[in-house]
CSV table of C-alpha atoms and ligand atoms in Angstrom, one decimal:
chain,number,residue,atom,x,y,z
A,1,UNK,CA,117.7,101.7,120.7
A,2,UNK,CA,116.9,98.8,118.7
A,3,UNK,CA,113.7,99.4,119.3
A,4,UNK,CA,113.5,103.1,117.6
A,5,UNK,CA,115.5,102.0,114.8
A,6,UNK,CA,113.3,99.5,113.5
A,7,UNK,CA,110.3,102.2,114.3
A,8,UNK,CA,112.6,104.5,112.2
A,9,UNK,CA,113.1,102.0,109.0
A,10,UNK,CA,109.7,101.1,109.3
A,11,UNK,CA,108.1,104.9,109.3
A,12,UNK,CA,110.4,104.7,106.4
A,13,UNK,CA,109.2,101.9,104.4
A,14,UNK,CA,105.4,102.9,104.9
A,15,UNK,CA,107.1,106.2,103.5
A,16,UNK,CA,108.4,104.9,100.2
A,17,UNK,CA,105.4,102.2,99.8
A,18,UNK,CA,103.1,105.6,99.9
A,19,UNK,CA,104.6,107.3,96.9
A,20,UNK,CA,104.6,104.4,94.7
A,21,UNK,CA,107.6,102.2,95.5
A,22,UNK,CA,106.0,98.8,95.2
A,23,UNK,CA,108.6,96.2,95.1
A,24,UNK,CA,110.6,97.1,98.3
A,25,UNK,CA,108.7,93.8,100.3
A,26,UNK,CA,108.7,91.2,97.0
A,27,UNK,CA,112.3,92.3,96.1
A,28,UNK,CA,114.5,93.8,98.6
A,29,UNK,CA,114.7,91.7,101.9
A,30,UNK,CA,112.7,88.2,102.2
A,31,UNK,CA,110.3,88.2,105.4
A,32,UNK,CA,111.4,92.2,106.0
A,33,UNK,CA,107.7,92.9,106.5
A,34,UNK,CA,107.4,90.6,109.0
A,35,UNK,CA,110.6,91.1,110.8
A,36,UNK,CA,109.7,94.9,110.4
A,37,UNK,CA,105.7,94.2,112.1
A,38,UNK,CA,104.7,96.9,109.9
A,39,UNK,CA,101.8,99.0,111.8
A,40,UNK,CA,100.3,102.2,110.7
A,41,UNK,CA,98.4,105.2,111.9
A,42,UNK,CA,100.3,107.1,114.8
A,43,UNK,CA,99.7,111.0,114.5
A,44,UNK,CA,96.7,113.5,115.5
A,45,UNK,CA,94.7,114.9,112.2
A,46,UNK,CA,96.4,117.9,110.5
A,47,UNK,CA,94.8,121.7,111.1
A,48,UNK,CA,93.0,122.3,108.1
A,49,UNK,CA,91.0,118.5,108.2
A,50,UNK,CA,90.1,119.1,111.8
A,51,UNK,CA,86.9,118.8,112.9
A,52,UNK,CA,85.3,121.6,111.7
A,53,UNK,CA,81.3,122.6,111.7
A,54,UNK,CA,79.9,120.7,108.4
A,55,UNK,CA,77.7,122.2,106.4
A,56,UNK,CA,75.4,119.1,105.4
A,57,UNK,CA,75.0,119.1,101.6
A,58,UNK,CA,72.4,116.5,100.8
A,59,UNK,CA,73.2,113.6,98.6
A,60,UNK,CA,71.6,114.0,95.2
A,61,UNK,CA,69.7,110.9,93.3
A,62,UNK,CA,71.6,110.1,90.7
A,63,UNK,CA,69.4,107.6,89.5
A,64,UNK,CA,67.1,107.4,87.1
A,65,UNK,CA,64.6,104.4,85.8
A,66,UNK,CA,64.2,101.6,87.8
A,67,UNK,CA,66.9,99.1,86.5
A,68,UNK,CA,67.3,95.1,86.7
A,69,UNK,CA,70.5,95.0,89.0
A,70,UNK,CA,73.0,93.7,86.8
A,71,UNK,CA,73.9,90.2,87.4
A,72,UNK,CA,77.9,88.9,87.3
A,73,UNK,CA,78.8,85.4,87.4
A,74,UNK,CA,81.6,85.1,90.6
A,75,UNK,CA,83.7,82.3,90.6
A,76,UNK,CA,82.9,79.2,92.8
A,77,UNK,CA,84.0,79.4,96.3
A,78,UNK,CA,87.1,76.9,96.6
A,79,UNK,CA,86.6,74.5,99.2
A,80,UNK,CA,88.3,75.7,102.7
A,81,UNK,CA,91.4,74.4,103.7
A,82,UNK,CA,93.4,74.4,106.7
A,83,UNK,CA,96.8,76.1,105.8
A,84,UNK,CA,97.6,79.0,104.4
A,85,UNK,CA,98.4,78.3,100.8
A,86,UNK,CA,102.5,79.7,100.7
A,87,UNK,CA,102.6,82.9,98.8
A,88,UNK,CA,105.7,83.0,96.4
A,89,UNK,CA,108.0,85.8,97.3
A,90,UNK,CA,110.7,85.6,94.4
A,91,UNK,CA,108.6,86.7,91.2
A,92,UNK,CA,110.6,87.2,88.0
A,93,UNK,CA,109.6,90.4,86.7
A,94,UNK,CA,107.4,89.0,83.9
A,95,UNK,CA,105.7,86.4,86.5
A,96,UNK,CA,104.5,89.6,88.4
A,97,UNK,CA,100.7,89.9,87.3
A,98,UNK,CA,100.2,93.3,86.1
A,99,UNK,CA,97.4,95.6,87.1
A,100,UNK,CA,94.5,95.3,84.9
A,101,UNK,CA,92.5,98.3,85.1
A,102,UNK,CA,88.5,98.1,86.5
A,103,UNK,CA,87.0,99.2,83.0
A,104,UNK,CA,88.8,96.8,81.3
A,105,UNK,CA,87.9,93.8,83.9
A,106,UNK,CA,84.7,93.7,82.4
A,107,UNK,CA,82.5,96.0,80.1
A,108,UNK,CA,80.5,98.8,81.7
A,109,UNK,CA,77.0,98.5,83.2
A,110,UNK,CA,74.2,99.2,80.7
A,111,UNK,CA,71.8,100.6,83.3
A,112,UNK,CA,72.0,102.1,86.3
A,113,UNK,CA,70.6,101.1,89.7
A,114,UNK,CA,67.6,103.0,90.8
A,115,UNK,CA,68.3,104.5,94.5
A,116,UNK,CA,65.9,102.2,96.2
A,117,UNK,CA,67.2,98.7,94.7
A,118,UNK,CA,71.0,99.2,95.3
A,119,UNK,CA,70.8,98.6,99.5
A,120,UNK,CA,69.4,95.0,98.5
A,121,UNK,CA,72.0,95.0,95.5
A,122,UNK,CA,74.9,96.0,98.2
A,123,UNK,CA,73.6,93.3,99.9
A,124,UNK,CA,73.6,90.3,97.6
A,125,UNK,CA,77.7,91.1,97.1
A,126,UNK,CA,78.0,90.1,100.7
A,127,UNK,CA,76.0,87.3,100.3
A,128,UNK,CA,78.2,86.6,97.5
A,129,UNK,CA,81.0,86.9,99.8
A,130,UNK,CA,80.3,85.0,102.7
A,131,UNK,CA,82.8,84.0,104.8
A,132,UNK,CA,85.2,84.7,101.5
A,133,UNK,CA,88.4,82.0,101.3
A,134,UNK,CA,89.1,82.9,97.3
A,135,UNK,CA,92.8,84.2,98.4
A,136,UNK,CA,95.5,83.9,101.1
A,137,UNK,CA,94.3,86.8,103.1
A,138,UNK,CA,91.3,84.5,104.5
A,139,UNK,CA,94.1,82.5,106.2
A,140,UNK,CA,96.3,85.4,107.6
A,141,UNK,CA,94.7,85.9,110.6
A,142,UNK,CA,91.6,88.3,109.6
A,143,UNK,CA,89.0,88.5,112.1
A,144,UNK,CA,86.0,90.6,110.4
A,145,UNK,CA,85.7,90.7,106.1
A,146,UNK,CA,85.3,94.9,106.0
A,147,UNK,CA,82.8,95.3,103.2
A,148,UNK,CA,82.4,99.0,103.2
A,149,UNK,CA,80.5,101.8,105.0
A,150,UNK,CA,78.3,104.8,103.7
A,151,UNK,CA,75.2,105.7,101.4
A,152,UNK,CA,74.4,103.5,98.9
A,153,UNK,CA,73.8,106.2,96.4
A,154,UNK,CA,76.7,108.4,97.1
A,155,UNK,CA,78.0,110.5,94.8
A,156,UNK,CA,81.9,110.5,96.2
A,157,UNK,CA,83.0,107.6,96.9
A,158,UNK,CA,86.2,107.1,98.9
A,159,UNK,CA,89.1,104.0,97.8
A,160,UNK,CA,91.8,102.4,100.4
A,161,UNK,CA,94.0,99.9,100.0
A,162,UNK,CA,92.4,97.4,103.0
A,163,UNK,CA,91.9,97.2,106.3
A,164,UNK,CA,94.1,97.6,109.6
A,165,UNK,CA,93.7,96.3,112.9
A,166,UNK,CA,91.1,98.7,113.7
A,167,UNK,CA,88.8,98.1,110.6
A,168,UNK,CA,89.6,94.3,111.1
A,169,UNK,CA,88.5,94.0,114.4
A,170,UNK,CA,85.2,96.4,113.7
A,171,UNK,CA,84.4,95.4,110.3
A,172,UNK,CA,84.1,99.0,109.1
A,173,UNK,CA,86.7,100.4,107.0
A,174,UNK,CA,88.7,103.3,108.1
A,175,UNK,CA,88.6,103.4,111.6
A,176,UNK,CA,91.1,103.6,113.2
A,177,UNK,CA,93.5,106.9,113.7
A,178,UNK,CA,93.6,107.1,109.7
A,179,UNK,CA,89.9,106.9,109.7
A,180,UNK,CA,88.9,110.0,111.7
A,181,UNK,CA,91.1,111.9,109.4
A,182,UNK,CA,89.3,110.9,106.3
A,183,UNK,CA,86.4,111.7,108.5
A,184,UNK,CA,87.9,115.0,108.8
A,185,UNK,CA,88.8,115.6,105.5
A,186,UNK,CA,85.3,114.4,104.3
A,187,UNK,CA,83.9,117.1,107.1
A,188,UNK,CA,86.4,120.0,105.5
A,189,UNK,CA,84.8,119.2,102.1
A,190,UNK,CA,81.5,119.9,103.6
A,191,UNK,CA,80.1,116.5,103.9
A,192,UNK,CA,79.5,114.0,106.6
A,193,UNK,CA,81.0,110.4,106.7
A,194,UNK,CA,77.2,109.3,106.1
A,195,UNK,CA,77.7,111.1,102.7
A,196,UNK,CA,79.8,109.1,100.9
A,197,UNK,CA,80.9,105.4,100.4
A,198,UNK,CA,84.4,103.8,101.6
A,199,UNK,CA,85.9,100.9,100.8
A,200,UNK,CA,89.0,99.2,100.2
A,201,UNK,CA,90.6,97.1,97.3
A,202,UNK,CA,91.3,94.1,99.5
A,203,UNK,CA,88.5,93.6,102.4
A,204,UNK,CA,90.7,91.5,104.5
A,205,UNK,CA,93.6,92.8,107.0
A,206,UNK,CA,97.4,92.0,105.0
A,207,UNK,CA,99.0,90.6,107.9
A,208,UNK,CA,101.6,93.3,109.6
A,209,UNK,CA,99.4,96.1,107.3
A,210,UNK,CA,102.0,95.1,104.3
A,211,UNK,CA,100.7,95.8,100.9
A,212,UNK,CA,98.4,93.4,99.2
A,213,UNK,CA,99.8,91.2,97.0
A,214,UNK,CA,98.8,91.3,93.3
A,215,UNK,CA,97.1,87.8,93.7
A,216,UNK,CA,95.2,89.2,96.3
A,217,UNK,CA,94.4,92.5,94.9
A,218,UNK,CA,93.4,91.1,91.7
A,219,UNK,CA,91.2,88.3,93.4
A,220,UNK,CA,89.0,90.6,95.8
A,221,UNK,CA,89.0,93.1,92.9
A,222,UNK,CA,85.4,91.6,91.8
A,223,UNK,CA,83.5,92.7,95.0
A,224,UNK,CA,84.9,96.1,94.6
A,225,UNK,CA,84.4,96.8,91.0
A,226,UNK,CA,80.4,95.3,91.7
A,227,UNK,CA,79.8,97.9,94.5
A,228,UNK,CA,81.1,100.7,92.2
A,229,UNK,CA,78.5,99.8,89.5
A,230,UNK,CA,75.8,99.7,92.0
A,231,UNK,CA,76.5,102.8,93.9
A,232,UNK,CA,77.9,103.9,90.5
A,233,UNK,CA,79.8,107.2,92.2
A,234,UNK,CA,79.9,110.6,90.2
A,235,UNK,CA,83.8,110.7,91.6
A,236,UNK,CA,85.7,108.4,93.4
A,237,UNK,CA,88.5,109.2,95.2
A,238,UNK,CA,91.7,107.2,95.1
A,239,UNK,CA,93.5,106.8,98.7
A,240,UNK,CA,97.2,106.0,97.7
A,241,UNK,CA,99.0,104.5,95.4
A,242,UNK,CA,97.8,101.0,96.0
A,243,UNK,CA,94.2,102.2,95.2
A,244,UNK,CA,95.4,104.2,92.2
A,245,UNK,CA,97.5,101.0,90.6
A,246,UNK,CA,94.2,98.8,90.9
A,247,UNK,CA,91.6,101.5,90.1
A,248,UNK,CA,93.4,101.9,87.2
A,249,UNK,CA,95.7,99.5,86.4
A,250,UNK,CA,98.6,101.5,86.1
A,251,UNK,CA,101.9,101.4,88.3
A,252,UNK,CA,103.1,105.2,88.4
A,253,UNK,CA,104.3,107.5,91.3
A,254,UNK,CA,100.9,109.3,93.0
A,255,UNK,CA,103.1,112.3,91.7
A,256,UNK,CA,102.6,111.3,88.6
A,257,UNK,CA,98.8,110.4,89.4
A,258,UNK,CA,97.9,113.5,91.4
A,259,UNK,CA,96.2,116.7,89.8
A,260,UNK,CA,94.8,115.2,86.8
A,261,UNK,CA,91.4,113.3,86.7
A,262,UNK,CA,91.7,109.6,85.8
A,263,UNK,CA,88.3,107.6,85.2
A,264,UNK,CA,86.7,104.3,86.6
A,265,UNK,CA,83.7,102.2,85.9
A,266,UNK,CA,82.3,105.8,84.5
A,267,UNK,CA,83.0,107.5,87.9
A,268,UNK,CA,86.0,110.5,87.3
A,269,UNK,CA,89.1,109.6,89.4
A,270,UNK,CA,91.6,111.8,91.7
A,271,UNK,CA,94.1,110.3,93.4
A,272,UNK,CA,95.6,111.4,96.7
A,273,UNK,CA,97.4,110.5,99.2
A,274,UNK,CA,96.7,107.8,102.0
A,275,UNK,CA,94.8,109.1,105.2
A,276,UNK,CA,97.8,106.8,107.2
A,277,UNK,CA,100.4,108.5,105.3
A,278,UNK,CA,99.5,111.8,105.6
A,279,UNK,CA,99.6,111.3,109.3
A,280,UNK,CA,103.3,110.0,108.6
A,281,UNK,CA,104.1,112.9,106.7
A,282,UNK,CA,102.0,116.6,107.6
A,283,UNK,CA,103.7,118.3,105.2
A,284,UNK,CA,101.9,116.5,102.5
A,285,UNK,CA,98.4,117.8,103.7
A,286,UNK,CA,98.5,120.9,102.1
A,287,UNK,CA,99.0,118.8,98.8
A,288,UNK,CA,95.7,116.5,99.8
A,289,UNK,CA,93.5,119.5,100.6
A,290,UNK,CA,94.6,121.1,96.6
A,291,UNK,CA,93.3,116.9,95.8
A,292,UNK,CA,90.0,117.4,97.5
A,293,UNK,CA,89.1,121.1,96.3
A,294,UNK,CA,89.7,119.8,92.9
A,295,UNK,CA,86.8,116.8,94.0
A,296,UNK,CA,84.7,119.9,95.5
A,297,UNK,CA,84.9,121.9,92.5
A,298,UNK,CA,83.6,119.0,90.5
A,299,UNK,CA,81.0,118.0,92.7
A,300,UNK,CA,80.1,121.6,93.4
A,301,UNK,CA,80.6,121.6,96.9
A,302,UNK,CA,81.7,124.2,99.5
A,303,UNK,CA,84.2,124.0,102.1
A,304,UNK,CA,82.8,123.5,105.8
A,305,UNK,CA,83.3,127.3,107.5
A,306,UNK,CA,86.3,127.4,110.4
A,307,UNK,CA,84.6,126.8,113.7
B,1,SF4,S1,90.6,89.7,100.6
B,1,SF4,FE1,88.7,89.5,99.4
B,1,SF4,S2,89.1,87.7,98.1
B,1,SF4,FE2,90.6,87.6,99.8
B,1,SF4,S3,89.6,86.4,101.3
B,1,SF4,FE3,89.1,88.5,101.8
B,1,SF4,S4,87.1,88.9,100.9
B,1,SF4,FE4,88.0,87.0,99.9
């Protein structure tokens, strides 16, 4: 009994945290993420994202002349050390770092990455990487950093908020049960997985799945905002709220996001809802199917025909 109604407040907690309310974990109850063991991803893929026969639509160069891969200065790696550094729960609302948006992180590439140079350039933020200690979510139990998955030269690019125990134990991002409906959804727009490029805003697992905290967001927010610019996306897609407040840097309800293009690094923005929450909530997919057409119609694609 216990047991279902902590599996009850918990379905409901994912719940809020997926339409925009961010401050239930910092705010409400100390340590309720942990007592909670937040997980995520429990349902089978809705109708209409099922595995459907995909029309392949081939991925079009984007690219142009042969550029000199932009170089960014990344911060020293901090020494490793061997506890977790505490992260402070009680913020006073103007201690909270705000979002800062990714085109105002840094000004805007002046070139763009010819098609054969940005694999090597993909690589070289990796290397960059490493075996990453710059926040407290290398000391939270991670086991694999989840860089990203997909064609370098994509020209939809896909935006979670990290990984899960799936993606942390692969490496890959979106894995798991929430993974093969994005694959889904990417199949109903008429592309394959291979298609486009996935990532997440934090490329270590939050322990118990919880949000990531703004010092963390903001921190692994470098990597991200690189591989945009090399990749450099015609639309990126926005996977939740979490994605959305760091894409952006702005804190709004996905209601208020949805419908409406937003923009990124030069890449035009749509926000919808999480794969995980949409296997929470079904209801919702109708809502993230209106999200993708709007992508399709950009990008000129066609819906994959029933099978
Ligand atoms: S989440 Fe990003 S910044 Fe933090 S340790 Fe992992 S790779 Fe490094």
């Amino acid at each position: 009994m216990a047991g279902e109604a902590e599996q009850q407040l918990r379905a409901y907690v994912d719940y809020l945290r997926d339409l925009g309310v961010y401050d239930l974990y910092r705010r409400g109850a100390p340590g309720l993420e942990a007592d909670l063991g937040l997980t995520s991803e429990a349902a089978e893929p809705p109708p209409e994202m099922s595995a459907a026969p995909r029309v392949a639509v081939s991925s079009v160069e984007i690219s142009q002349p042969v550029a000199t891969p932009v170089t960014r200065s990344v911060s020293a790696r901090p020494q490793a050390i061997d506890v977790a550094p505490p992260i402070k729960k009680d913020f006073s609302e103007s201690e909270i770092p705000k979002p800062i948006s990714f085109d105002n992180l840094t000004p805007l590439p002046e070139v763009r990455f010819a098609a054969a140079h940005k694999p090597a350039a993909l690589n070289a933020i990796r290397e960059d990487i490493g075996d990453c200690t710059r926040c407290p979510l290398a000391y939270a139990g991670r086991r694999k950093i989840v860089f990203a998955d997909g064609d370098p030269s994509a020209r939809l690019m896909f935006v979670g908020e990290g990984p899960g125990a799936d993606e942390d134990a692969q490496g890959l991002p979106f894995v798991g049960k929430a993974g093969q409906l994005l694959n889904n959804m990417i199949g109903a727009m008429g592309l394959k997985r291979e298609q486009v490029y996935i990532a997440n805003i934090v490329k270590c697992r939050p322990p118990a799945n919880r949000v990531p905290e703004p010092v963390e967001a903001n921190t692994c927010s470098q990597f991200l905002l690189r591989q945009i610019d090399v990749v450099q996306p015609q639309v990126i897609v926005a996977l939740g709220s979490t994605a959305a407040t760091y894409l952006l840097g702005v804190k709004q309800s996905l209601a208020g996001l949805r419908g409406k293009w937003h923009s990124c690094r030069g890449a035009k923005v749509a926000v919808t809802y999480h794969p995980a929450f949409l296997l929470r909530d079904p209801r919702q997919k109708g809502e993230a199917w209106k999200d993708l057409q709007m992508v399709m119609k950009e990008l000129g694609l066609k819906a994959a025909a029933k099978g």
